Short mmCIF file of C-alpha atoms in Angstrom, two decimals:
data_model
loop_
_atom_site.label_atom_id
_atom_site.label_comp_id
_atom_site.label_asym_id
_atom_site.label_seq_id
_atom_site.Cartn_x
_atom_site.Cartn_y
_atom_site.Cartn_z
CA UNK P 1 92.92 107.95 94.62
CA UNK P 2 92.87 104.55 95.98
CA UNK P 3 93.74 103.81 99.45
CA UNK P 4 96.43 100.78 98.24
CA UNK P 5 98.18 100.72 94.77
CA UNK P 6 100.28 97.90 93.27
CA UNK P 7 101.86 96.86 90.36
CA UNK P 8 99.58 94.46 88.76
CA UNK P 9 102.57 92.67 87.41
CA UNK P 10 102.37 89.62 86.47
CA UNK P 11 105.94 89.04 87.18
CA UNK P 12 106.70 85.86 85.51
CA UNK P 13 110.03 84.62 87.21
CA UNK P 14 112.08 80.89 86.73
CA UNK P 15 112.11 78.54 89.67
CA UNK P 16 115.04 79.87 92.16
CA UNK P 17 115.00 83.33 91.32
CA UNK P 18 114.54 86.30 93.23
CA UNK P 19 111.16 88.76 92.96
CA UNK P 20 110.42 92.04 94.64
CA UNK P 21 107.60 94.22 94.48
CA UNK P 22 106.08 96.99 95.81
CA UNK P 23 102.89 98.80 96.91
CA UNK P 24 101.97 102.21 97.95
CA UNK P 25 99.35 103.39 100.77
CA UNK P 26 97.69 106.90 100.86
CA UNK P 27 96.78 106.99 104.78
CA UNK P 28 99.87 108.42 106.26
CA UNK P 29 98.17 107.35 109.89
CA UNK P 30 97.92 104.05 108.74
CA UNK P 31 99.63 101.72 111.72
CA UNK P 32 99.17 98.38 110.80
CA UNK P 33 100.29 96.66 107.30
CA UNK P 34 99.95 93.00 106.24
CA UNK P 35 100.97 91.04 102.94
CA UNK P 36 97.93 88.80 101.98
CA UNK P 37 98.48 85.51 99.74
CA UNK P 38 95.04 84.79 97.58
CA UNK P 39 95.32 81.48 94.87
CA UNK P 40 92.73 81.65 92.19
CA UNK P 41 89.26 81.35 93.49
CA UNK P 42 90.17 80.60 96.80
CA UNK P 43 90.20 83.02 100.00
CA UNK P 44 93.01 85.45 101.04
CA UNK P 45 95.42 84.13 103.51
CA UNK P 46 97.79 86.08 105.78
CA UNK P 47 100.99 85.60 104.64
CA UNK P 48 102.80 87.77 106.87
CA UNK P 49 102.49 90.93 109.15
CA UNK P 50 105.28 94.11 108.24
CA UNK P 51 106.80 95.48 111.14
CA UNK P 52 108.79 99.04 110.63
CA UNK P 53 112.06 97.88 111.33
CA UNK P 54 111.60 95.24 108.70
CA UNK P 55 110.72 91.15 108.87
CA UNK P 56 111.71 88.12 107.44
CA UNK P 57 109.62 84.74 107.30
CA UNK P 58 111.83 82.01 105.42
CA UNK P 59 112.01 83.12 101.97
CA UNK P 60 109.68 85.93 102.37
CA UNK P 61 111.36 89.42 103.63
CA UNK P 62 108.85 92.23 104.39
CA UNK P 63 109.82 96.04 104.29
CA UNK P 64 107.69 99.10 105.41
CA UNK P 65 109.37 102.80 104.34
CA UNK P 66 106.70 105.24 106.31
CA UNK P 67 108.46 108.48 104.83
CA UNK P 68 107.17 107.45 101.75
CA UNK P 69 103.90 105.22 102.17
CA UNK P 70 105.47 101.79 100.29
CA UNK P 71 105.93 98.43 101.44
CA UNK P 72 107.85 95.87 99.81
CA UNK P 73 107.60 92.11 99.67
CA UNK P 74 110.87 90.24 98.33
CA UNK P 75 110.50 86.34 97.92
CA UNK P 76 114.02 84.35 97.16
CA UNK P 77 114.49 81.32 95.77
CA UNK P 78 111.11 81.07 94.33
CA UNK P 79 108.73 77.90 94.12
CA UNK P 80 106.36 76.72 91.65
CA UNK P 81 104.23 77.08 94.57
CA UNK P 82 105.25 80.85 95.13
CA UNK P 83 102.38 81.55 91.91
CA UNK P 84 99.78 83.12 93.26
CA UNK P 85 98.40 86.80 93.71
CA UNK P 86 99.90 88.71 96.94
CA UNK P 87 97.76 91.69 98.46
CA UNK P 88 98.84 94.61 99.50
CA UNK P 89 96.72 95.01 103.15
CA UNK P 90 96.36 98.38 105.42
CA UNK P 91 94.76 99.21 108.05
CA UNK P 92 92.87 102.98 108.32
CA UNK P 93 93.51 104.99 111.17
CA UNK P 94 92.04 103.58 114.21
CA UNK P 95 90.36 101.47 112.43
CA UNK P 96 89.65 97.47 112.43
CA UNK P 97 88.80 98.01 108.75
CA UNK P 98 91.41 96.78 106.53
CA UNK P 99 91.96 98.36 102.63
CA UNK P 100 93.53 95.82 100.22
CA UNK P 101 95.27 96.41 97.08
CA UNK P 102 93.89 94.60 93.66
CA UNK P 103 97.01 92.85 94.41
CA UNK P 104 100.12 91.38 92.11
CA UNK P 105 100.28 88.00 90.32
CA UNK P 106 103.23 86.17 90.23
CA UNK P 107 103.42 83.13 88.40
CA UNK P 108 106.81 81.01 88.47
CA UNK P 109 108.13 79.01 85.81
CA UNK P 110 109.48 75.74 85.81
CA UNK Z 1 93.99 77.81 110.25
CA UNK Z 2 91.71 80.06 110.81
CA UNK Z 3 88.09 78.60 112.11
CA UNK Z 4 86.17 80.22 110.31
CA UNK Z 5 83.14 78.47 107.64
CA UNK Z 6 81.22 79.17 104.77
CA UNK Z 7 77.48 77.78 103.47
CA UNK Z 8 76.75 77.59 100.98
CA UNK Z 9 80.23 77.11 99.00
CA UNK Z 10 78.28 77.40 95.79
CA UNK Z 11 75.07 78.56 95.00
CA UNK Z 12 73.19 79.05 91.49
CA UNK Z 13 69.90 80.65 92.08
CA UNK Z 14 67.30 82.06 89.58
CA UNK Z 15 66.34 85.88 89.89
CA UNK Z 16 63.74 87.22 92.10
CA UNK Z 17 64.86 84.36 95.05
CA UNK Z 18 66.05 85.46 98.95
CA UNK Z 19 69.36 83.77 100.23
CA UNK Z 20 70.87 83.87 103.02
CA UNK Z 21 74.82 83.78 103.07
CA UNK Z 22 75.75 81.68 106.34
CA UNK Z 23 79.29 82.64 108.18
CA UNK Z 24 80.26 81.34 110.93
CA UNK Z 25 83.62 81.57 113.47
CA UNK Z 26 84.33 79.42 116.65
CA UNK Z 27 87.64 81.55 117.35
CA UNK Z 28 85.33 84.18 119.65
CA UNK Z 29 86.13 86.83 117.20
CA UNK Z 30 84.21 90.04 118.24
CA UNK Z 31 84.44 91.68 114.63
CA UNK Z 32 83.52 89.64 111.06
CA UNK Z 33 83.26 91.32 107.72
CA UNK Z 34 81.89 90.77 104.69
CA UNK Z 35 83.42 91.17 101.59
CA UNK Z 36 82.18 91.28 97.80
CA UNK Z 37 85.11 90.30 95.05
CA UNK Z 38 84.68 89.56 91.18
CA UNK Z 39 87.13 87.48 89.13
CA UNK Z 40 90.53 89.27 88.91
CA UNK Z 41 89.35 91.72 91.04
CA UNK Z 42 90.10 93.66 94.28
CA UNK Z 43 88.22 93.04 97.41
CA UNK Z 44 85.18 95.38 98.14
CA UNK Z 45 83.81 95.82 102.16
CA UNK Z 46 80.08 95.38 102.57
CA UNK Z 47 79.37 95.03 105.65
CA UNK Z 48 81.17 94.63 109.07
CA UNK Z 49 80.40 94.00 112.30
CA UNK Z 50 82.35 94.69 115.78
CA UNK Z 51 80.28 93.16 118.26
CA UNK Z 52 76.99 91.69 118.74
CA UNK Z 53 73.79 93.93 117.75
CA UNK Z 54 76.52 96.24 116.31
CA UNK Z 55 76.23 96.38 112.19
CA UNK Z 56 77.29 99.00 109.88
CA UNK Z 57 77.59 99.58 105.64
CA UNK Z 58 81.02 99.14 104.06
CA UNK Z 59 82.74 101.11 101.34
CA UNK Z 60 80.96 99.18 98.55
CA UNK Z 61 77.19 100.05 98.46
CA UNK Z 62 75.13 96.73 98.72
CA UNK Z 63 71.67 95.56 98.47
CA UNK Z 64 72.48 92.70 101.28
CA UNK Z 65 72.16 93.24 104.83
CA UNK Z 66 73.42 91.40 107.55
CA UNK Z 67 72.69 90.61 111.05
CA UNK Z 68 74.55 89.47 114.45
CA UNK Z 69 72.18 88.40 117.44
CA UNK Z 70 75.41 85.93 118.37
CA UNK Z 71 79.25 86.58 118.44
CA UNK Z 72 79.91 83.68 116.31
CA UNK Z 73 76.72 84.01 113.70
CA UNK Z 74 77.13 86.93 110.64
CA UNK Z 75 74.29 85.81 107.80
CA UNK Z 76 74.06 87.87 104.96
CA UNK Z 77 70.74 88.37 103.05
CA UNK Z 78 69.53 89.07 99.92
CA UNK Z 79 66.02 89.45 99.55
CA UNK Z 80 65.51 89.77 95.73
CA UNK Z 81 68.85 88.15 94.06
CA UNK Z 82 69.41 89.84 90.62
CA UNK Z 83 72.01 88.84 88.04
CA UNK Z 84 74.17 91.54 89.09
CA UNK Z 85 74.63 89.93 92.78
CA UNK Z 86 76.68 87.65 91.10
CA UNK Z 87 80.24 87.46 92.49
CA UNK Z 88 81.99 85.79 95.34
CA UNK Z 89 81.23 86.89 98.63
CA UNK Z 90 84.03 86.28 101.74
CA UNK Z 91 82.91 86.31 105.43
CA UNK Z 92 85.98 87.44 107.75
CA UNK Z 93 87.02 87.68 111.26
CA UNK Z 94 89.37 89.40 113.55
CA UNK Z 95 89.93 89.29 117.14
CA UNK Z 96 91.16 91.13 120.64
CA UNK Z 97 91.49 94.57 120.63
CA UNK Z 98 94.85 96.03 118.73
CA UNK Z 99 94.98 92.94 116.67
CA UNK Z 100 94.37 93.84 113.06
CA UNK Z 101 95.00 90.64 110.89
CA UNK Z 102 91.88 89.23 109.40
CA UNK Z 103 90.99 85.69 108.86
CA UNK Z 104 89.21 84.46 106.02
CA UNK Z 105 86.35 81.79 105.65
CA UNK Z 106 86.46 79.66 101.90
CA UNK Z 107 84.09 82.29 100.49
CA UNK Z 108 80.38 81.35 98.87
CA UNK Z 109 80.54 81.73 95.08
CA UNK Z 110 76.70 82.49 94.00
CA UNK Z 111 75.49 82.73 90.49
CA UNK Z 112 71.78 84.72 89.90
CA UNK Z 113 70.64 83.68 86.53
#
């Protein structure tokens, strides 16, 4: 079983509209989750950090549900420049090593 | 922005050659990483590092190793490049202790023909 799972997608959403998506995380001592951003051939960049109790970074809102391993990423209002393919990022227990998921692809429409 | 670079961005080399993979941070970072990824693909560890002299194997078996006499310095090496080395490979960093976020240089794209 892999360590991070996500929905592939690709979600393919108009300009303005809301997406939401998912991944799941098999390490139940996992203590440290991250959404990446990675645009085609380039590098993965952090786009934010998930705190339990939830965070929000502009149009971005974050969610981590420990009971049962998934964290969400929600992006409103959405931007041509929103396409791109978002990681799903955990860290192991104890551990500076990081897991990522294949990650989703969302491409938005004009 | 993370400080972190990359040399060769892109590198076409014929089979049989040793490279060298240069990765480089000025942020202090004590641990860098190495990561293999394909086109469309998921990211694969291949090597990390947490301090100097300190270098272990990743989850995805390689034929590259890597070394780190300085802090800031993690070259990877393949002595005999083969058409199936072909991918790009990402040098990362991450810093003080408790802080897991990891900061990514442009990546080297190399082609073995």
């Amino acid at each position: 079983r892999k360590e991070v799972e996500q929905d592939p997608g690709p979600f393919n959403v108009p300009e303005g509209a809301t997406v939401a998506f998912n991944c799941t995380y098999s390490n139940s001592a996992s203590q440290s989750f991250f959404w990446y951003r990675q645009d085609c051939r380039k590098e993965p960049k952090l786009l934010m950090s998930v705190y339990s109790s939830g965070n929000e970074d502009g149009r971005f809102t974050a969610q981590l549900n420990r009971a049962s391993q998934y964290i969400s990423l929600l992006i409103r209002d959405s931007k041509l420049s929103d396409s791109a393919t978002y990681l799903c990022v955990v860290n192991g227990a104890n551990d500076y090593k990081l897991s990522f998921g294949a990650g989703t692809t969302v491409t938005v429409r004009a | 922005e993370a400080d972190i670079y990359q040399t060769p961005r892109y590198l076409v080399i014929g089979t049989g050659k040793k490279i060298t993979l240069e990765c480089s941070q000025t942020m202090g970072h004590d641990k860098m990483y190495w990561y293999q990824q394909d086109p469309g693909m998921e990211l694969h560890l291949i090597h990390y590092s947490y301090g100097v002299n300190s270098t272990e194997k990743g989850d995805l078996s390689s034929e590259s190793t890597v070394s780190r006499i300085r802090t800031e310095h993690f070259p990877l090496t393949l002595e005999s490049a083969r058409p199936s080395h072909t991918s790009q490979y990402l040098c990362a960093s991450s810093g003080d202790r408790g802080i897991y976020e990891q900061y990514f240089g442009p990546g080297t794209r190399l082609t073995v023909t």
